[in-house]
């Protein structure tokens, strides 16, 4: 219920307190929150925050937060319609989430990649990404029904666009 300005003030206060504790995981978690917040509420100012988060995560060698930093950068570039750059960051996040064994975010990053591939009319790669994403859903109970429906719909689209109408109908 807080205004974006008040939320941002709270994020900065949390960041200040986290730095005083010298607990890397807490600092990275707050940076992730800050990066996502900037992406949503202040996209024009987000890139500096996103790049700072990426540098910190890499410096701390924290695979999970490296993945989150790439995911945030992918979302940033997707919002700007810089699809090749966004796709590259989503792919990097996907690899890091796999290394961190975070199946839910593997699926999410692959769904983001699928959306970009659809925009680029790259239906064969879109199909491959969605087939791969199916492998990670059983490990992720969170949003499983939603993820299945998104992936099957994406497969239906990809197959329809490559003129495999019979298979397309099965996925729809």
GROMACS .gro file of N, CA and C in nm:
model
  516
    1UNK      N    1   0.082  -0.120   0.000
    1UNK     CA    2   0.000   0.000   0.000
    1UNK      C    3   0.087   0.127   0.000
    2UNK      N    4   0.218   0.111   0.008
    2UNK     CA    5   0.306   0.228   0.008
    2UNK      C    6   0.323   0.283  -0.133
    3UNK      N    7   0.354   0.410  -0.142
    3UNK     CA    8   0.382   0.471  -0.272
    3UNK      C    9   0.517   0.418  -0.322
    4UNK      N   10   0.541   0.425  -0.454
    4UNK     CA   11   0.672   0.383  -0.506
    4UNK      C   12   0.789   0.457  -0.441
    5UNK      N   13   0.769   0.584  -0.413
    5UNK     CA   14   0.875   0.663  -0.348
    5UNK      C   15   0.907   0.610  -0.209
    6UNK      N   16   0.802   0.576  -0.133
    6UNK     CA   17   0.821   0.523   0.002
    6UNK      C   18   0.885   0.384  -0.004
    7UNK      N   19   0.843   0.304  -0.100
    7UNK     CA   20   0.903   0.171  -0.116
    7UNK      C   21   1.052   0.183  -0.148
    8UNK      N   22   1.085   0.277  -0.237
    8UNK     CA   23   1.224   0.297  -0.274
    8UNK      C   24   1.306   0.344  -0.152
    9UNK      N   25   1.248   0.431  -0.074
    9UNK     CA   26   1.314   0.478   0.048
    9UNK      C   27   1.341   0.359   0.141
   10UNK      N   28   1.245   0.271   0.155
   10UNK     CA   29   1.262   0.152   0.240
   10UNK      C   30   1.369   0.058   0.184
   11UNK      N   31   1.374   0.044   0.052
   11UNK     CA   32   1.477  -0.040  -0.011
   11UNK      C   33   1.616   0.016   0.019
   12UNK      N   34   1.631   0.147   0.005
   12UNK     CA   35   1.762   0.209   0.034
   12UNK      C   36   1.800   0.194   0.181
   13UNK      N   37   1.701   0.206   0.269
   13UNK     CA   38   1.728   0.188   0.411
   13UNK      C   39   1.769   0.043   0.439
   14UNK      N   40   1.700  -0.052   0.378
   14UNK     CA   41   1.735  -0.194   0.395
   14UNK      C   42   1.875  -0.222   0.340
   15UNK      N   43   1.907  -0.159   0.227
   15UNK     CA   44   2.039  -0.177   0.168
   15UNK      C   45   2.148  -0.122   0.260
   16UNK      N   46   2.124  -0.008   0.319
   16UNK     CA   47   2.219   0.050   0.414
   16UNK      C   48   2.241  -0.042   0.534
   17UNK      N   49   2.132  -0.093   0.589
   17UNK     CA   50   2.141  -0.181   0.706
   17UNK      C   51   2.209  -0.313   0.669
   18UNK      N   52   2.179  -0.366   0.551
   18UNK     CA   53   2.239  -0.492   0.508
   18UNK      C   54   2.390  -0.478   0.493
   19UNK      N   55   2.435  -0.365   0.439
   19UNK     CA   56   2.579  -0.343   0.423
   19UNK      C   57   2.649  -0.340   0.558
   20UNK      N   58   2.581  -0.290   0.659
   20UNK     CA   59   2.639  -0.285   0.794
   20UNK      C   60   2.658  -0.425   0.852
   21UNK      N   61   2.574  -0.520   0.811
   21UNK     CA   62   2.582  -0.656   0.864
   21UNK      C   63   2.693  -0.737   0.797
   22UNK      N   64   2.731  -0.697   0.676
   22UNK     CA   65   2.833  -0.768   0.597
   22UNK      C   66   2.789  -0.911   0.563
   23UNK      N   67   2.658  -0.932   0.552
   23UNK     CA   68   2.604  -1.063   0.513
   23UNK      C   69   2.575  -1.058   0.363
   24UNK      N   70   2.662  -1.124   0.285
   24UNK     CA   71   2.653  -1.116   0.139
   24UNK      C   72   2.517  -1.156   0.085
   25UNK      N   73   2.461  -1.265   0.137
   25UNK     CA   74   2.333  -1.312   0.083
   25UNK      C   75   2.222  -1.210   0.106
   26UNK      N   76   2.225  -1.141   0.218
   26UNK     CA   77   2.125  -1.038   0.247
   26UNK      C   78   2.145  -0.917   0.155
   27UNK      N   79   2.269  -0.877   0.137
   27UNK     CA   80   2.299  -0.764   0.048
   27UNK      C   81   2.253  -0.796  -0.094
   28UNK      N   82   2.283  -0.916  -0.142
   28UNK     CA   83   2.243  -0.955  -0.277
   28UNK      C   84   2.091  -0.964  -0.292
   29UNK      N   85   2.025  -1.013  -0.189
   29UNK     CA   86   1.879  -1.023  -0.193
   29UNK      C   87   1.816  -0.884  -0.206
   30UNK      N   88   1.870  -0.789  -0.133
   30UNK     CA   89   1.816  -0.653  -0.140
   30UNK      C   90   1.848  -0.590  -0.275
   31UNK      N   91   1.967  -0.614  -0.328
   31UNK     CA   92   2.000  -0.565  -0.462
   31UNK      C   93   1.903  -0.622  -0.565
   32UNK      N   94   1.869  -0.749  -0.552
   32UNK     CA   95   1.774  -0.811  -0.644
   32UNK      C   96   1.638  -0.741  -0.635
   33UNK      N   97   1.594  -0.716  -0.514
   33UNK     CA   98   1.467  -0.645  -0.493
   33UNK      C   99   1.474  -0.506  -0.555
   34UNK      N  100   1.584  -0.438  -0.532
   34UNK     CA  101   1.604  -0.303  -0.586
   34UNK      C  102   1.605  -0.305  -0.739
   35UNK      N  103   1.673  -0.402  -0.798
   35UNK     CA  104   1.680  -0.412  -0.943
   35UNK      C  105   1.542  -0.436  -1.003
   36UNK      N  106   1.468  -0.529  -0.946
   36UNK     CA  107   1.332  -0.558  -0.996
   36UNK      C  108   1.242  -0.436  -0.980
   37UNK      N  109   1.256  -0.366  -0.867
   37UNK     CA  110   1.176  -0.246  -0.842
   37UNK      C  111   1.205  -0.138  -0.947
   38UNK      N  112   1.333  -0.114  -0.973
   38UNK     CA  113   1.370  -0.015  -1.074
   38UNK      C  114   1.318  -0.055  -1.212
   39UNK      N  115   1.327  -0.183  -1.245
   39UNK     CA  116   1.276  -0.230  -1.374
   39UNK      C  117   1.128  -0.196  -1.390
   40UNK      N  118   1.053  -0.211  -1.282
   40UNK     CA  119   0.909  -0.190  -1.286
   40UNK      C  120   0.870  -0.043  -1.277
   41UNK      N  121   0.930   0.029  -1.182
   41UNK     CA  122   0.884   0.164  -1.151
   41UNK      C  123   0.968   0.277  -1.211
   42UNK      N  124   1.096   0.253  -1.233
   42UNK     CA  125   1.185   0.357  -1.285
   42UNK      C  126   1.274   0.301  -1.397
   43UNK      N  127   1.213   0.251  -1.505
   43UNK     CA  128   1.292   0.185  -1.609
   43UNK      C  129   1.397   0.276  -1.673
   44UNK      N  130   1.371   0.406  -1.676
   44UNK     CA  131   1.469   0.497  -1.737
   44UNK      C  132   1.598   0.505  -1.655
   45UNK      N  133   1.589   0.476  -1.526
   45UNK     CA  134   1.706   0.482  -1.438
   45UNK      C  135   1.757   0.343  -1.399
   46UNK      N  136   1.698   0.240  -1.454
   46UNK     CA  137   1.725   0.104  -1.407
   46UNK      C  138   1.862   0.049  -1.446
   47UNK      N  139   1.914   0.086  -1.561
   47UNK     CA  140   2.034   0.019  -1.613
   47UNK      C  141   2.153   0.030  -1.517
   48UNK      N  142   2.172   0.143  -1.455
   48UNK     CA  143   2.284   0.160  -1.361
   48UNK      C  144   2.268   0.064  -1.243
   49UNK      N  145   2.148   0.055  -1.189
   49UNK     CA  146   2.121  -0.035  -1.076
   49UNK      C  147   2.141  -0.180  -1.119
   50UNK      N  148   2.092  -0.214  -1.238
   50UNK     CA  149   2.103  -0.351  -1.287
   50UNK      C  150   2.248  -0.392  -1.309
   51UNK      N  151   2.326  -0.302  -1.365
   51UNK     CA  152   2.468  -0.333  -1.390
   51UNK      C  153   2.545  -0.341  -1.258
   52UNK      N  154   2.511  -0.256  -1.161
   52UNK     CA  155   2.575  -0.265  -1.028
   52UNK      C  156   2.544  -0.400  -0.963
   53UNK      N  157   2.419  -0.443  -0.974
   53UNK     CA  158   2.379  -0.572  -0.919
   53UNK      C  159   2.455  -0.686  -0.987
   54UNK      N  160   2.466  -0.679  -1.120
   54UNK     CA  161   2.540  -0.782  -1.194
   54UNK      C  162   2.686  -0.788  -1.147
   55UNK      N  163   2.751  -0.672  -1.137
   55UNK     CA  164   2.892  -0.668  -1.093
   55UNK      C  165   2.908  -0.725  -0.953
   56UNK      N  166   2.818  -0.688  -0.862
   56UNK     CA  167   2.826  -0.738  -0.724
   56UNK      C  168   2.807  -0.889  -0.719
   57UNK      N  169   2.706  -0.940  -0.790
   57UNK     CA  170   2.679  -1.084  -0.789
   57UNK      C  171   2.797  -1.162  -0.845
   58UNK      N  172   2.857  -1.111  -0.952
   58UNK     CA  173   2.974  -1.178  -1.011
   58UNK      C  174   3.092  -1.172  -0.915
   59UNK      N  175   3.112  -1.056  -0.852
   59UNK     CA  176   3.224  -1.041  -0.757
   59UNK      C  177   3.209  -1.136  -0.639
   60UNK      N  178   3.084  -1.159  -0.595
   60UNK     CA  179   3.059  -1.249  -0.482
   60UNK      C  180   3.052  -1.395  -0.526
   61UNK      N  181   3.055  -1.418  -0.657
   61UNK     CA  182   3.050  -1.553  -0.714
   61UNK      C  183   2.927  -1.631  -0.667
   62UNK      N  184   2.815  -1.562  -0.660
   62UNK     CA  185   2.690  -1.623  -0.616
   62UNK      C  186   2.606  -1.657  -0.738
   63UNK      N  187   2.604  -1.785  -0.773
   63UNK     CA  188   2.538  -1.833  -0.895
   63UNK      C  189   2.392  -1.790  -0.902
   64UNK      N  190   2.320  -1.804  -0.792
   64UNK     CA  191   2.178  -1.772  -0.793
   64UNK      C  192   2.156  -1.624  -0.821
   65UNK      N  193   2.233  -1.538  -0.758
   65UNK     CA  194   2.212  -1.394  -0.780
   65UNK      C  195   2.274  -1.346  -0.910
   66UNK      N  196   2.373  -1.416  -0.962
   66UNK     CA  197   2.420  -1.387  -1.098
   66UNK      C  198   2.304  -1.414  -1.194
   67UNK      N  199   2.236  -1.525  -1.173
   67UNK     CA  200   2.121  -1.561  -1.257
   67UNK      C  201   2.012  -1.454  -1.247
   68UNK      N  202   1.983  -1.410  -1.125
   68UNK     CA  203   1.880  -1.306  -1.107
   68UNK      C  204   1.923  -1.175  -1.173
   69UNK      N  205   2.051  -1.142  -1.166
   69UNK     CA  206   2.096  -1.018  -1.230
   69UNK      C  207   2.078  -1.027  -1.381
   70UNK      N  208   2.110  -1.141  -1.439
   70UNK     CA  209   2.090  -1.160  -1.583
   70UNK      C  210   1.941  -1.156  -1.619
   71UNK      N  211   1.858  -1.216  -1.534
   71UNK     CA  212   1.715  -1.215  -1.558
   71UNK      C  213   1.661  -1.072  -1.558
   72UNK      N  214   1.703  -0.993  -1.460
   72UNK     CA  215   1.660  -0.853  -1.454
   72UNK      C  216   1.707  -0.775  -1.577
   73UNK      N  217   1.829  -0.801  -1.621
   73UNK     CA  218   1.879  -0.734  -1.742
   73UNK      C  219   1.802  -0.779  -1.865
   74UNK      N  220   1.768  -0.906  -1.872
   74UNK     CA  221   1.686  -0.956  -1.983
   74UNK      C  222   1.551  -0.885  -1.988
   75UNK      N  223   1.488  -0.871  -1.872
   75UNK     CA  224   1.359  -0.802  -1.866
   75UNK      C  225   1.373  -0.655  -1.907
   76UNK      N  226   1.482  -0.593  -1.865
   76UNK     CA  227   1.507  -0.454  -1.900
   76UNK      C  228   1.517  -0.438  -2.052
   77UNK      N  229   1.600  -0.521  -2.115
   77UNK     CA  230   1.618  -0.510  -2.259
   77UNK      C  231   1.494  -0.555  -2.337
   78UNK      N  232   1.418  -0.649  -2.283
   78UNK     CA  233   1.294  -0.690  -2.347
   78UNK      C  234   1.195  -0.574  -2.349
   79UNK      N  235   1.190  -0.500  -2.239
   79UNK     CA  236   1.102  -0.383  -2.230
   79UNK      C  237   1.140  -0.279  -2.336
   80UNK      N  238   1.269  -0.268  -2.365
   80UNK     CA  239   1.317  -0.174  -2.467
   80UNK      C  240   1.305  -0.230  -2.609
   81UNK      N  241   1.257  -0.354  -2.621
   81UNK     CA  242   1.245  -0.424  -2.749
   81UNK      C  243   1.381  -0.447  -2.815
   82UNK      N  244   1.485  -0.457  -2.732
   82UNK     CA  245   1.617  -0.495  -2.783
   82UNK      C  246   1.627  -0.646  -2.767
   83UNK      N  247   1.558  -0.715  -2.858
   83UNK     CA  248   1.534  -0.858  -2.843
   83UNK      C  249   1.659  -0.944  -2.842
   84UNK      N  250   1.757  -0.912  -2.924
   84UNK     CA  251   1.878  -0.995  -2.925
   84UNK      C  252   1.954  -0.986  -2.793
   85UNK      N  253   1.963  -0.866  -2.739
   85UNK     CA  254   2.031  -0.848  -2.610
   85UNK      C  255   1.950  -0.914  -2.499
   86UNK      N  256   1.819  -0.895  -2.501
   86UNK     CA  257   1.732  -0.958  -2.401
   86UNK      C  258   1.744  -1.110  -2.406
   87UNK      N  259   1.740  -1.164  -2.527
   87UNK     CA  260   1.751  -1.309  -2.544
   87UNK      C  261   1.884  -1.361  -2.488
   88UNK      N  262   1.989  -1.287  -2.513
   88UNK     CA  263   2.120  -1.326  -2.461
   88UNK      C  264   2.121  -1.330  -2.308
   89UNK      N  265   2.063  -1.229  -2.245
   89UNK     CA  266   2.059  -1.227  -2.098
   89UNK      C  267   1.967  -1.335  -2.043
   90UNK      N  268   1.853  -1.360  -2.108
   90UNK     CA  269   1.765  -1.468  -2.061
   90UNK      C  270   1.835  -1.602  -2.073
   91UNK      N  271   1.910  -1.621  -2.180
   91UNK     CA  272   1.985  -1.746  -2.197
   91UNK      C  273   2.091  -1.760  -2.087
   92UNK      N  274   2.163  -1.651  -2.058
   92UNK     CA  275   2.263  -1.655  -1.950
   92UNK      C  276   2.196  -1.686  -1.816
   93UNK      N  277   2.080  -1.624  -1.790
   93UNK     CA  278   2.011  -1.651  -1.664
   93UNK      C  279   1.966  -1.796  -1.657
   94UNK      N  280   1.919  -1.847  -1.770
   94UNK     CA  281   1.875  -1.986  -1.777
   94UNK      C  282   1.988  -2.082  -1.738
   95UNK      N  283   2.106  -2.059  -1.793
   95UNK     CA  284   2.222  -2.143  -1.762
   95UNK      C  285   2.256  -2.135  -1.613
   96UNK      N  286   2.257  -2.014  -1.559
   96UNK     CA  287   2.291  -1.997  -1.418
   96UNK      C  288   2.184  -2.056  -1.326
   97UNK      N  289   2.056  -2.041  -1.362
   97UNK     CA  290   1.950  -2.101  -1.281
   97UNK      C  291   1.961  -2.254  -1.283
   98UNK      N  292   1.999  -2.311  -1.397
   98UNK     CA  293   2.021  -2.456  -1.403
   98UNK      C  294   2.135  -2.495  -1.309
   99UNK      N  295   2.244  -2.417  -1.310
   99UNK     CA  296   2.357  -2.445  -1.220
   99UNK      C  297   2.316  -2.432  -1.073
  100UNK      N  298   2.225  -2.341  -1.045
  100UNK     CA  299   2.178  -2.320  -0.907
  100UNK      C  300   2.065  -2.417  -0.870
  101UNK      N  301   2.023  -2.499  -0.967
  101UNK     CA  302   1.914  -2.596  -0.948
  101UNK      C  303   1.783  -2.527  -0.905
  102UNK      N  304   1.754  -2.414  -0.968
  102UNK     CA  305   1.632  -2.338  -0.943
  102UNK      C  306   1.538  -2.360  -1.062
  103UNK      N  307   1.463  -2.470  -1.057
  103UNK     CA  308   1.378  -2.510  -1.169
  103UNK      C  309   1.271  -2.408  -1.203
  104UNK      N  310   1.214  -2.345  -1.102
  104UNK     CA  311   1.106  -2.249  -1.129
  104UNK      C  312   1.156  -2.133  -1.214
  105UNK      N  313   1.273  -2.083  -1.183
  105UNK     CA  314   1.327  -1.972  -1.261
  105UNK      C  315   1.386  -2.017  -1.394
  106UNK      N  316   1.424  -2.143  -1.405
  106UNK     CA  317   1.463  -2.197  -1.536
  106UNK      C  318   1.342  -2.189  -1.628
  107UNK      N  319   1.228  -2.234  -1.579
  107UNK     CA  320   1.105  -2.231  -1.660
  107UNK      C  321   1.069  -2.086  -1.695
  108UNK      N  322   1.076  -1.998  -1.596
  108UNK     CA  323   1.042  -1.858  -1.622
  108UNK      C  324   1.133  -1.796  -1.729
  109UNK      N  325   1.263  -1.817  -1.716
  109UNK     CA  326   1.355  -1.758  -1.814
  109UNK      C  327   1.331  -1.818  -1.953
  110UNK      N  328   1.296  -1.945  -1.958
  110UNK     CA  329   1.269  -2.008  -2.088
  110UNK      C  330   1.138  -1.954  -2.148
  111UNK      N  331   1.040  -1.928  -2.064
  111UNK     CA  332   0.917  -1.868  -2.116
  111UNK      C  333   0.943  -1.728  -2.171
  112UNK      N  334   1.031  -1.654  -2.105
  112UNK     CA  335   1.067  -1.521  -2.155
  112UNK      C  336   1.140  -1.533  -2.289
  113UNK      N  337   1.230  -1.631  -2.299
  113UNK     CA  338   1.301  -1.655  -2.425
  113UNK      C  339   1.200  -1.691  -2.535
  114UNK      N  340   1.104  -1.774  -2.501
  114UNK     CA  341   1.004  -1.817  -2.598
  114UNK      C  342   0.926  -1.699  -2.655
  115UNK      N  343   0.891  -1.605  -2.568
  115UNK     CA  344   0.818  -1.487  -2.614
  115UNK      C  345   0.898  -1.406  -2.715
  116UNK      N  346   1.027  -1.393  -2.691
  116UNK     CA  347   1.113  -1.319  -2.783
  116UNK      C  348   1.129  -1.395  -2.914
  117UNK      N  349   1.146  -1.526  -2.904
  117UNK     CA  350   1.159  -1.607  -3.026
  117UNK      C  351   1.032  -1.599  -3.111
  118UNK      N  352   0.917  -1.592  -3.044
  118UNK     CA  353   0.790  -1.576  -3.117
  118UNK      C  354   0.790  -1.442  -3.190
  119UNK      N  355   0.832  -1.335  -3.122
  119UNK     CA  356   0.837  -1.203  -3.186
  119UNK      C  357   0.932  -1.203  -3.306
  120UNK      N  358   1.039  -1.282  -3.296
  120UNK     CA  359   1.136  -1.289  -3.406
  120UNK      C  360   1.094  -1.388  -3.515
  121UNK      N  361   0.980  -1.453  -3.497
  121UNK     CA  362   0.930  -1.556  -3.589
  121UNK      C  363   1.027  -1.673  -3.602
  122UNK      N  364   1.096  -1.703  -3.494
  122UNK     CA  365   1.191  -1.815  -3.490
  122UNK      C  366   1.119  -1.932  -3.423
  123UNK      N  367   1.030  -1.995  -3.497
  123UNK     CA  368   0.940  -2.094  -3.440
  123UNK      C  369   1.008  -2.227  -3.409
  124UNK      N  370   1.112  -2.261  -3.481
  124UNK     CA  371   1.182  -2.387  -3.452
  124UNK      C  372   1.256  -2.378  -3.318
  125UNK      N  373   1.324  -2.265  -3.296
  125UNK     CA  374   1.390  -2.246  -3.166
  125UNK      C  375   1.288  -2.229  -3.055
  126UNK      N  376   1.176  -2.164  -3.086
  126UNK     CA  377   1.069  -2.149  -2.988
  126UNK      C  378   1.019  -2.286  -2.942
  127UNK      N  379   0.999  -2.375  -3.038
  127UNK     CA  380   0.956  -2.510  -3.004
  127UNK      C  381   1.059  -2.580  -2.916
  128UNK      N  382   1.187  -2.570  -2.953
  128UNK     CA  383   1.293  -2.636  -2.877
  128UNK      C  384   1.301  -2.584  -2.734
  129UNK      N  385   1.288  -2.453  -2.716
  129UNK     CA  386   1.294  -2.394  -2.582
  129UNK      C  387   1.179  -2.443  -2.496
  130UNK      N  388   1.060  -2.452  -2.554
  130UNK     CA  389   0.944  -2.497  -2.477
  130UNK      C  390   0.950  -2.645  -2.443
  131UNK      N  391   1.000  -2.726  -2.535
  131UNK     CA  392   1.018  -2.869  -2.505
  131UNK      C  393   1.117  -2.885  -2.391
  132UNK      N  394   1.224  -2.807  -2.394
  132UNK     CA  395   1.324  -2.811  -2.285
  132UNK      C  396   1.261  -2.766  -2.152
  133UNK      N  397   1.179  -2.663  -2.157
  133UNK     CA  398   1.116  -2.611  -2.034
  133UNK      C  399   1.027  -2.715  -1.968
  134UNK      N  400   0.963  -2.800  -2.049
  134UNK     CA  401   0.876  -2.904  -1.994
  134UNK      C  402   0.950  -2.994  -1.896
  135UNK      N  403   1.080  -3.014  -1.917
  135UNK     CA  404   1.159  -3.103  -1.831
  135UNK      C  405   1.174  -3.048  -1.689
  136UNK      N  406   1.159  -2.917  -1.673
  136UNK     CA  407   1.186  -2.855  -1.543
  136UNK      C  408   1.060  -2.832  -1.460
  137UNK      N  409   0.944  -2.845  -1.521
  137UNK     CA  410   0.820  -2.819  -1.447
  137UNK      C  411   0.797  -2.917  -1.332
  138UNK      N  412   0.822  -3.047  -1.348
  138UNK     CA  413   0.798  -3.138  -1.235
  138UNK      C  414   0.875  -3.101  -1.108
  139UNK      N  415   0.989  -3.035  -1.122
  139UNK     CA  416   1.067  -2.996  -1.005
  139UNK      C  417   1.016  -2.866  -0.944
  140UNK      N  418   0.919  -2.807  -1.007
  140UNK     CA  419   0.869  -2.677  -0.963
  140UNK      C  420   0.718  -2.683  -0.947
  141UNK      N  421   0.672  -2.704  -0.825
  141UNK     CA  422   0.528  -2.710  -0.801
  141UNK      C  423   0.462  -2.573  -0.816
  142UNK      N  424   0.540  -2.468  -0.784
  142UNK     CA  425   0.488  -2.332  -0.791
  142UNK      C  426   0.449  -2.300  -0.935
  143UNK      N  427   0.325  -2.264  -0.956
  143UNK     CA  428   0.275  -2.224  -1.088
  143UNK      C  429   0.279  -2.334  -1.193
  144UNK      N  430   0.281  -2.459  -1.152
  144UNK     CA  431   0.293  -2.569  -1.249
  144UNK      C  432   0.182  -2.568  -1.353
  145UNK      N  433   0.057  -2.552  -1.310
  145UNK     CA  434  -0.054  -2.553  -1.406
  145UNK      C  435  -0.043  -2.436  -1.503
  146UNK      N  436  -0.008  -2.321  -1.452
  146UNK     CA  437   0.008  -2.204  -1.538
  146UNK      C  438   0.123  -2.226  -1.637
  147UNK      N  439   0.234  -2.276  -1.587
  147UNK     CA  440   0.350  -2.298  -1.674
  147UNK      C  441   0.319  -2.401  -1.782
  148UNK      N  442   0.251  -2.511  -1.743
  148UNK     CA  443   0.213  -2.611  -1.843
  148UNK      C  444   0.126  -2.547  -1.951
  149UNK      N  445   0.027  -2.468  -1.909
  149UNK     CA  446  -0.063  -2.408  -2.008
  149UNK      C  447   0.013  -2.311  -2.100
  150UNK      N  448   0.106  -2.234  -2.045
  150UNK     CA  449   0.186  -2.142  -2.129
  150UNK      C  450   0.271  -2.220  -2.229
  151UNK      N  451   0.336  -2.323  -2.180
  151UNK     CA  452   0.426  -2.400  -2.266
  151UNK      C  453   0.347  -2.472  -2.376
  152UNK      N  454   0.234  -2.535  -2.338
  152UNK     CA  455   0.155  -2.604  -2.440
  152UNK      C  456   0.100  -2.505  -2.542
  153UNK      N  457   0.059  -2.388  -2.497
  153UNK     CA  458   0.011  -2.287  -2.590
  153UNK      C  459   0.124  -2.243  -2.684
  154UNK      N  460   0.242  -2.221  -2.627
  154UNK     CA  461   0.358  -2.182  -2.710
  154UNK      C  462   0.392  -2.290  -2.812
  155UNK      N  463   0.384  -2.416  -2.770
  155UNK     CA  464   0.410  -2.526  -2.863
  155UNK      C  465   0.305  -2.529  -2.974
  156UNK      N  466   0.179  -2.503  -2.936
  156UNK     CA  467   0.073  -2.496  -3.036
  156UNK      C  468   0.100  -2.387  -3.138
  157UNK      N  469   0.145  -2.271  -3.090
  157UNK     CA  470   0.176  -2.159  -3.180
  157UNK      C  471   0.293  -2.196  -3.272
  158UNK      N  472   0.400  -2.247  -3.212
  158UNK     CA  473   0.521  -2.279  -3.291
  158UNK      C  474   0.489  -2.383  -3.399
  159UNK      N  475   0.414  -2.484  -3.363
  159UNK     CA  476   0.382  -2.590  -3.460
  159UNK      C  477   0.285  -2.541  -3.567
  160UNK      N  478   0.191  -2.456  -3.528
  160UNK     CA  479   0.098  -2.398  -3.627
  160UNK      C  480   0.176  -2.316  -3.729
  161UNK      N  481   0.272  -2.237  -3.680
  161UNK     CA  482   0.349  -2.150  -3.769
  161UNK      C  483   0.447  -2.227  -3.857
  162UNK      N  484   0.477  -2.352  -3.820
  162UNK     CA  485   0.563  -2.435  -3.905
  162UNK      C  486   0.479  -2.538  -3.981
  163UNK      N  487   0.348  -2.514  -3.985
  163UNK     CA  488   0.252  -2.590  -4.066
  163UNK      C  489   0.234  -2.735  -4.021
  164UNK      N  490   0.261  -2.762  -3.894
  164UNK     CA  491   0.231  -2.896  -3.840
  164UNK      C  492   0.099  -2.883  -3.762
  165UNK      N  493  -0.009  -2.871  -3.837
  165UNK     CA  494  -0.139  -2.838  -3.780
  165UNK      C  495  -0.194  -2.946  -3.688
  166UNK      N  496  -0.169  -3.071  -3.722
  166UNK     CA  497  -0.221  -3.181  -3.639
  166UNK      C  498  -0.159  -3.180  -3.500
  167UNK      N  499  -0.027  -3.168  -3.495
  167UNK     CA  500   0.040  -3.161  -3.365
  167UNK      C  501   0.003  -3.032  -3.290
  168UNK      N  502  -0.011  -2.927  -3.365
  168UNK     CA  503  -0.048  -2.798  -3.306
  168UNK      C  504  -0.180  -2.809  -3.230
  169UNK      N  505  -0.276  -2.872  -3.291
  169UNK     CA  506  -0.408  -2.890  -3.226
  169UNK      C  507  -0.395  -2.972  -3.098
  170UNK      N  508  -0.309  -3.072  -3.099
  170UNK     CA  509  -0.289  -3.155  -2.978
  170UNK      C  510  -0.240  -3.069  -2.862
  171UNK      N  511  -0.148  -2.977  -2.889
  171UNK     CA  512  -0.095  -2.893  -2.782
  171UNK      C  513  -0.197  -2.789  -2.738
  172UNK      N  514  -0.272  -2.733  -2.833
  172UNK     CA  515  -0.378  -2.639  -2.793
  172UNK      C  516  -0.480  -2.711  -2.708
   0.00000   0.00000   0.00000
